[in-house]
Coordinates of C-alpha atoms and ligand atoms in Angstrom, one line a residue:
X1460 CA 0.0 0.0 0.0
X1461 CA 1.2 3.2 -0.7
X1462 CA 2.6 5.8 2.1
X1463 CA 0.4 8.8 3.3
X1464 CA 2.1 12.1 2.0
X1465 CA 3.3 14.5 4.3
X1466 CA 2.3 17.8 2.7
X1467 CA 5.2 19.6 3.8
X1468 CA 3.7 22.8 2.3
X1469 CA 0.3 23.0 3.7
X1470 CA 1.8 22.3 7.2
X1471 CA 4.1 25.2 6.9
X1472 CA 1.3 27.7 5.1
X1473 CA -0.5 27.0 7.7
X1474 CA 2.9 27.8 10.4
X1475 CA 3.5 31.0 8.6
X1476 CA -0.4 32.3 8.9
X1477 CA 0.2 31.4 12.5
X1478 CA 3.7 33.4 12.7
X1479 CA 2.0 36.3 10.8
X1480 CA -0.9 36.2 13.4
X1481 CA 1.3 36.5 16.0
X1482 CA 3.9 39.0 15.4
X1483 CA 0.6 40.9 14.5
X1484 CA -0.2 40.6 18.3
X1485 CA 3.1 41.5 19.5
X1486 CA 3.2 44.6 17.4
X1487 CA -0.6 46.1 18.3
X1488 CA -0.1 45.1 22.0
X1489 CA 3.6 45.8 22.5
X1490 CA 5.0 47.2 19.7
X1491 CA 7.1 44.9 18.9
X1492 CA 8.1 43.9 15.1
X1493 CA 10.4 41.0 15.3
X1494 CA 13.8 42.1 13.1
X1495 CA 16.0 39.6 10.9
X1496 CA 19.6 40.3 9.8
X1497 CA 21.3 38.2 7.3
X1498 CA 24.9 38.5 6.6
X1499 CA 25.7 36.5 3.1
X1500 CA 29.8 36.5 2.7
X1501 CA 30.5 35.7 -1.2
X1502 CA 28.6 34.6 -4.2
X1503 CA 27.8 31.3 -4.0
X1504 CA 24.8 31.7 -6.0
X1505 CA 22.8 28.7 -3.8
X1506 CA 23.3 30.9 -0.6
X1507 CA 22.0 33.9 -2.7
X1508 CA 19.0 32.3 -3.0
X1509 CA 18.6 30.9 0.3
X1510 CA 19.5 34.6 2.0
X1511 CA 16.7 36.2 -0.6
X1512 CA 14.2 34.0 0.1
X1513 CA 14.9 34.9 4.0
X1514 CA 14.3 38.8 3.5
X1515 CA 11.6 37.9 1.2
X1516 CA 9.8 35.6 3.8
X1517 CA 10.4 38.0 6.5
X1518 CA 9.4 40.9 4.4
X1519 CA 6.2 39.4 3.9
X1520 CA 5.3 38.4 7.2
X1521 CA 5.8 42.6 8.2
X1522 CA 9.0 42.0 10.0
X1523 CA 11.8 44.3 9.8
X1524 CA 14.2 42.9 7.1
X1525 CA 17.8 43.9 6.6
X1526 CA 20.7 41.9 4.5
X1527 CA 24.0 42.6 4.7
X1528 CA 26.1 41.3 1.6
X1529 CA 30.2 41.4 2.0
X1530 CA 32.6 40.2 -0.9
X1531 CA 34.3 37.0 -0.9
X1532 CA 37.6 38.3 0.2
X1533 CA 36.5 40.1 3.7
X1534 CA 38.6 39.4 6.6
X1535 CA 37.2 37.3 9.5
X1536 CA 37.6 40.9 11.6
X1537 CA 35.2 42.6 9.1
X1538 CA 32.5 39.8 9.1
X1539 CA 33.0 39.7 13.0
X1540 CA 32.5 43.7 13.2
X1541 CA 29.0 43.1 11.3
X1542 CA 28.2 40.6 13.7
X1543 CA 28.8 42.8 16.5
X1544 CA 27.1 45.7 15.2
X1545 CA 24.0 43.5 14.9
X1546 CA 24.3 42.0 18.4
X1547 CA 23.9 45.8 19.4
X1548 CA 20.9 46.9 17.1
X1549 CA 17.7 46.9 19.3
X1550 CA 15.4 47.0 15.8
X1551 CA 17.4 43.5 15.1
X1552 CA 16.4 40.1 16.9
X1553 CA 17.5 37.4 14.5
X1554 CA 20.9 37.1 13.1
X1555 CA 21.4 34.5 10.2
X1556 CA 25.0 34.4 9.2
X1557 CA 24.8 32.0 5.9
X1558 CA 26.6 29.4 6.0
X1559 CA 29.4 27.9 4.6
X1560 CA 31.6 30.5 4.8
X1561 CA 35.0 31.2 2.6
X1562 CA 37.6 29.8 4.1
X1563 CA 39.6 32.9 5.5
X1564 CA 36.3 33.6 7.7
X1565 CA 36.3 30.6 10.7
X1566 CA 33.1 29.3 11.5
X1567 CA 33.6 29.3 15.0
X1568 CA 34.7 32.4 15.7
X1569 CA 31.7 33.8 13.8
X1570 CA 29.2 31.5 16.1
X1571 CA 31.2 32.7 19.8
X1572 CA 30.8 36.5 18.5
X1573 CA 27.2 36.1 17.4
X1574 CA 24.9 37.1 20.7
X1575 CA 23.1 33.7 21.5
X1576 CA 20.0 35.4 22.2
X1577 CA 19.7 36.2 18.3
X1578 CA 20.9 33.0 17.3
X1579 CA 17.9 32.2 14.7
X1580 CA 19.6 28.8 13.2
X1581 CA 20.8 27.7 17.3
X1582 CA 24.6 26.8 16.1
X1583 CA 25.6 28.6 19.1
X1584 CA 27.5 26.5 22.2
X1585 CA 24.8 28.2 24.1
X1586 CA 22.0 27.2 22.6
X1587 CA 23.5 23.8 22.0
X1588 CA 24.1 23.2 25.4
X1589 CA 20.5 24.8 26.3
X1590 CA 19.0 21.9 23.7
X1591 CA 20.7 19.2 26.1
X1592 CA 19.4 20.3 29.1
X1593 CA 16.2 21.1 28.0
X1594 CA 15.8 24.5 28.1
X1595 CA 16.1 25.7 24.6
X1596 CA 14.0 28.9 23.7
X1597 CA 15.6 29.0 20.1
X1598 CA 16.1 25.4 18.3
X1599 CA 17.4 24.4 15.1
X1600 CA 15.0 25.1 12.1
X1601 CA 14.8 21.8 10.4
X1602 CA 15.0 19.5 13.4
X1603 CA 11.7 21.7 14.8
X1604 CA 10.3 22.1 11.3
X1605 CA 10.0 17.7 11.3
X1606 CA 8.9 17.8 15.0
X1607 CA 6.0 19.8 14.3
X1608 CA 5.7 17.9 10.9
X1609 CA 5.1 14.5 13.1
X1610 CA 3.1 16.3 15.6
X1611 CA 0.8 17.6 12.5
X1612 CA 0.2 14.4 11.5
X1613 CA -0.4 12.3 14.7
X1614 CA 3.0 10.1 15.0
X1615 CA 3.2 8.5 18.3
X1616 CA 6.9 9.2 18.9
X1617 CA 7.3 8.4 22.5
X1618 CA 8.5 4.6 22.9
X1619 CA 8.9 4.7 19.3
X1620 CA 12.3 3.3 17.9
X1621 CA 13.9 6.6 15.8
X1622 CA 17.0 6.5 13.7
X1623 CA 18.8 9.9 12.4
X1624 CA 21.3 9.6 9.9
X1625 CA 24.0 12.1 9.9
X1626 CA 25.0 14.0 12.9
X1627 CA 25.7 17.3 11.7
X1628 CA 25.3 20.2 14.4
X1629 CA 23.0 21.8 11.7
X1630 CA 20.8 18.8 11.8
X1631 CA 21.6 15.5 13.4
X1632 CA 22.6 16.6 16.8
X1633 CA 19.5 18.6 17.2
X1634 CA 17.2 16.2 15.7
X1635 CA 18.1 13.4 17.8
X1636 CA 17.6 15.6 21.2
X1637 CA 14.2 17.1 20.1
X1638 CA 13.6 13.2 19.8
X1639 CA 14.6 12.1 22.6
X1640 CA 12.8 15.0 24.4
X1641 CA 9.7 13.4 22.5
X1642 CA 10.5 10.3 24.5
X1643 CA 11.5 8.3 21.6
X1644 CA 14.6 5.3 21.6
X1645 CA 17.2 7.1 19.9
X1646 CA 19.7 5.7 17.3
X1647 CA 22.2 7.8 15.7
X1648 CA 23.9 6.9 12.2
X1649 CA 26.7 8.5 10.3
X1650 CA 29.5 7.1 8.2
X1651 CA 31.4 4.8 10.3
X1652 CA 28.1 2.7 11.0
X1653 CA 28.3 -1.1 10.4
X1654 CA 25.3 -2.3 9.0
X1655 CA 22.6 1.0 8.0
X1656 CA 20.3 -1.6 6.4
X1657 CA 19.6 -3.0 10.2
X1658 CA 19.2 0.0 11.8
X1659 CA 17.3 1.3 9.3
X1660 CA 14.9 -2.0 10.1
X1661 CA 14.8 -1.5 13.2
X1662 CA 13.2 2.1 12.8
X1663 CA 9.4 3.1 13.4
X1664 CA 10.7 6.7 12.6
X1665 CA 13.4 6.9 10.2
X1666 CA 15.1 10.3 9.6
X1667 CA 17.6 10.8 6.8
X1668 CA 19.9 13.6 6.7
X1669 CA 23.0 12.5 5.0
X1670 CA 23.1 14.0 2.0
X1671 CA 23.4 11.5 -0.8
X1672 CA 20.6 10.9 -3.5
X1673 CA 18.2 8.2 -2.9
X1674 CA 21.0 6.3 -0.3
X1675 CA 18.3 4.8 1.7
X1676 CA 16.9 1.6 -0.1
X1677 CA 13.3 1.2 0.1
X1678 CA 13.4 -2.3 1.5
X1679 CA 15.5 -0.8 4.3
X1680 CA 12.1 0.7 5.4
X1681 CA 10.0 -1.3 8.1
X1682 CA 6.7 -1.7 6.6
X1683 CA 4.3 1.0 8.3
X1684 CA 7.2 3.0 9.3
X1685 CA 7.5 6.9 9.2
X1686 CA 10.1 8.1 6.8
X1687 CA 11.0 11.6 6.9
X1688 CA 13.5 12.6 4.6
X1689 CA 15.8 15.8 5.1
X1690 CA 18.1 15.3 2.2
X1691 CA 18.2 18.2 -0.7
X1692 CA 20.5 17.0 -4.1
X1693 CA 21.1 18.3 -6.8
X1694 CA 21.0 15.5 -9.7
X1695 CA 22.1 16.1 -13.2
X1696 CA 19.5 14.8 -15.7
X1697 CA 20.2 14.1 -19.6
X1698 CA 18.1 17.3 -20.9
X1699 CA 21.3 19.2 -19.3
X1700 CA 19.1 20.7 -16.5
X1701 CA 18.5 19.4 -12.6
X1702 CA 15.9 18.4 -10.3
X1703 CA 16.3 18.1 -6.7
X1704 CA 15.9 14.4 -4.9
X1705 CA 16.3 13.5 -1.5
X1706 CA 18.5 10.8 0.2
X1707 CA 16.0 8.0 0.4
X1708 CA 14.6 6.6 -2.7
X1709 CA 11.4 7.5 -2.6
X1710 CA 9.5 5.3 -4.9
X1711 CA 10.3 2.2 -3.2
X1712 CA 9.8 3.3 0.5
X1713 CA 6.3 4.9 0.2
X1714 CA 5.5 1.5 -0.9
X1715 CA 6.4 0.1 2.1
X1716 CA 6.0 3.1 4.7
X1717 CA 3.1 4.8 6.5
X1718 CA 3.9 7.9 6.3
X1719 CA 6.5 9.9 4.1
X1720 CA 7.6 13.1 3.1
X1721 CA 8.6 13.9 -0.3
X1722 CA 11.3 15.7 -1.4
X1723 CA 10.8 19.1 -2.3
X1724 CA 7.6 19.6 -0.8
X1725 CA 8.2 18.0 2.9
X1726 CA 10.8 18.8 5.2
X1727 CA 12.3 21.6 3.4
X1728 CA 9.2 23.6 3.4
X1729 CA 9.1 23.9 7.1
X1730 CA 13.4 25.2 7.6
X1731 CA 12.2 29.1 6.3
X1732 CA 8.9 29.4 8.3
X1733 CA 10.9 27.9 11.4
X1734 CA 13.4 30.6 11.0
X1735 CA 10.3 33.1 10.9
X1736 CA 8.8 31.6 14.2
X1737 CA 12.4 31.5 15.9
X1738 CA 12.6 35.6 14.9
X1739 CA 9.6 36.0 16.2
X1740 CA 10.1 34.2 19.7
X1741 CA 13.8 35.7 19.9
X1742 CA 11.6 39.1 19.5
X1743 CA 9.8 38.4 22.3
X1744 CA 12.1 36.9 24.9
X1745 CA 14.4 40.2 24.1
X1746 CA 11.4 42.4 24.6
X1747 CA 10.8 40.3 28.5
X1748 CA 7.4 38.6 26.3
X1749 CA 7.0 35.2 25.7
X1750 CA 6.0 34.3 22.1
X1751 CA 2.2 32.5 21.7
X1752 CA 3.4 30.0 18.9
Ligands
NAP1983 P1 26.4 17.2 6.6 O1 27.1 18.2 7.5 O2 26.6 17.2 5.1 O3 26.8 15.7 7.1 C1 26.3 14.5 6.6 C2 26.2 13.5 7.6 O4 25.8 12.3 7.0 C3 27.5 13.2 8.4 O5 27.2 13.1 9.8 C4 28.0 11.9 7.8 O6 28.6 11.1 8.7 C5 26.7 11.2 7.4 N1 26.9 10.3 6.3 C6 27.5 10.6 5.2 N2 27.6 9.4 4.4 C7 27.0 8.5 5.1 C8 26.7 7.1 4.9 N3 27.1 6.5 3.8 N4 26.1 6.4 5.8 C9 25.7 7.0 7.0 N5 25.9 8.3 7.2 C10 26.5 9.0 6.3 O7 24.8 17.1 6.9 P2 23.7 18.2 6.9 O8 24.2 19.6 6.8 O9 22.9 17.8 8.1 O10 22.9 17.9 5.6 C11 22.4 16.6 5.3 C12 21.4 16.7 4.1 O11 20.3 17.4 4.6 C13 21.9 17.5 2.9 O12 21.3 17.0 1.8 C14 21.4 18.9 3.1 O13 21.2 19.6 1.9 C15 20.0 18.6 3.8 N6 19.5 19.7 4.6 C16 18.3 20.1 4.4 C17 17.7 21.1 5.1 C18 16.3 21.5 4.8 O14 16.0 22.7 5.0 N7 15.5 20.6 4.3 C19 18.4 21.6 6.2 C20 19.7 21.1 6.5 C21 20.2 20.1 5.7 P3 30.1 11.5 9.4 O15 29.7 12.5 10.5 O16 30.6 10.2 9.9 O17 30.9 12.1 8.3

């Protein structure tokens, strides 16, 4: 039997009305309007689009909207003075430094500079370590985007058996803790795993965020599992253009899963509207309020 789609879209429409609704209620009541900062360092023309989109989404929720662009060749000083600047603008609550950066501009330094408090994406030690113990006001976007995606459509994930592949900081690391908050038994797979196709088996909720086109064979999928799958590639197809696939083959497992998300249309969705809704409560919590969402 085929899988039950999970409309990735009309879960996050729905988010962003939500979002909307509520920085409108922070604004008339408070007047607060929650304030995102991106700082794009380069041209990779995929981050361009990603940092557009931001403003745009922000734009048109009524937020305040700035970008900040530098060239490929600024100094890990420079990018670190922007940074700083936006840690002290009161009209700016969200900071989204794209990521990957060019070499000269380290990572880290960028994420200890950045005030954890506007720490949109949660890359931050701080909120890291805040995830762990449970106390997190700003999480990941894509790890809460699938929460709320299984929440949305009624998966029991407490006692449930969950694997994440990958264990990025971005992705994996958070996933797993949101899922273990959830009450779920929590495997974690990456590279140096023995045998994938077992774990995978041994998943009621299998999460796949590795990264390589259709990795994950659909007789790896329990039947009536829950496959949600993170992955976004790019794959070359003979008419010299693209289209985008995610890491599980997708065919095969909604033929053997409950419940699926396709790729686009699922997972990725929910990452921009999250951001919104983690401007939004960062807004809040900086203006003493607590964010209805
Ligand atoms: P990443 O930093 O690229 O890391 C990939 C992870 O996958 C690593 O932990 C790696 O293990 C693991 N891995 C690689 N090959 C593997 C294999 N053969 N078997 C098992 N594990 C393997 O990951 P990421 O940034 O989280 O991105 C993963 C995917 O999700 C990408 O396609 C990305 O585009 C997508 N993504 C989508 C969104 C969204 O908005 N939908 C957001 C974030 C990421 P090691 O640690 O051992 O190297």
């Amino acid at each position: 039997m085929a899988a039950r789609i999970i409309d990735g879209k009309a879960v996050a429409a729905r988010l962003k009305e939500q979002v909307a609704a509520e920085a409108g209620r922070l604004k008339r009541e408070h007047g607060v309007v929650p304030g995102l900062a991106t700082v794009l360092v380069g041209n990779d023309p995929a981050s361009e689009v990603y940092v557009r989109n931001k403003n745009k989404t922000a734009e048109a929720l009524g937020f305040h909207s700035v970008s900040f662009h530098l060239a490929a060749d600024a100094s890990e000083p420079e990018v670190l003075a922007r940074v700083r600047a936006l840690n002290e603008d009161r009209d700016v609550h969200g900071i989204l430094v794209q990521m990957p950066l060019p070499k000269q501009v380290r990572e880290e330094a960028v994420l200890e500079t950045l005030d954890p408090r506007k720490d949109v994406d949660a890359l931050t030690a701080t909120n890291a370590g805040l995830l762990l113990s449970g106390r997190a006001k700003l999480i990941s976007c894509t790890p809460t985007g699938v929460m709320l995606l299984l929440k949305e459509y009624g998966v029991e994930v407490a006692g449930a058996n969950a694997l994440v592949i990958g264990r990025s900081l971005l992705f994996g690391k958070p996933a797993a803790q949101l899922l273990l908050a959830a009450n779920a038994t929590v495997t974690m797979a990456h590279s140096r795993t023995r045998d994938l196709p077992a774990e995978c088996r041994r998943a009621d909720i299998l999460v796949a965020a590795l990264g390589k086109p259709d990795f994950v064979q659909g007789d790896w999928v329990e039947p009536g599992a829950t496959v949600i799958d993170v992955g976004i590639n790019r794959v070359d197809t003979a008419d010299g253009k693209y289209r985008i696939v995610g890491d599980v083959d997708y065919a095969a497992a909604s033929d053997r899963a409950a419940l699926i998300t396709p790729v686009p249309g699922g997972v990725g969705a929910m990452t921009i509207v999250c951001l919104m809704r983690n401007t939004l409560i960062a807004a809040a919590a900086l203006a003493g309020l607590s964010a209805a969402i």
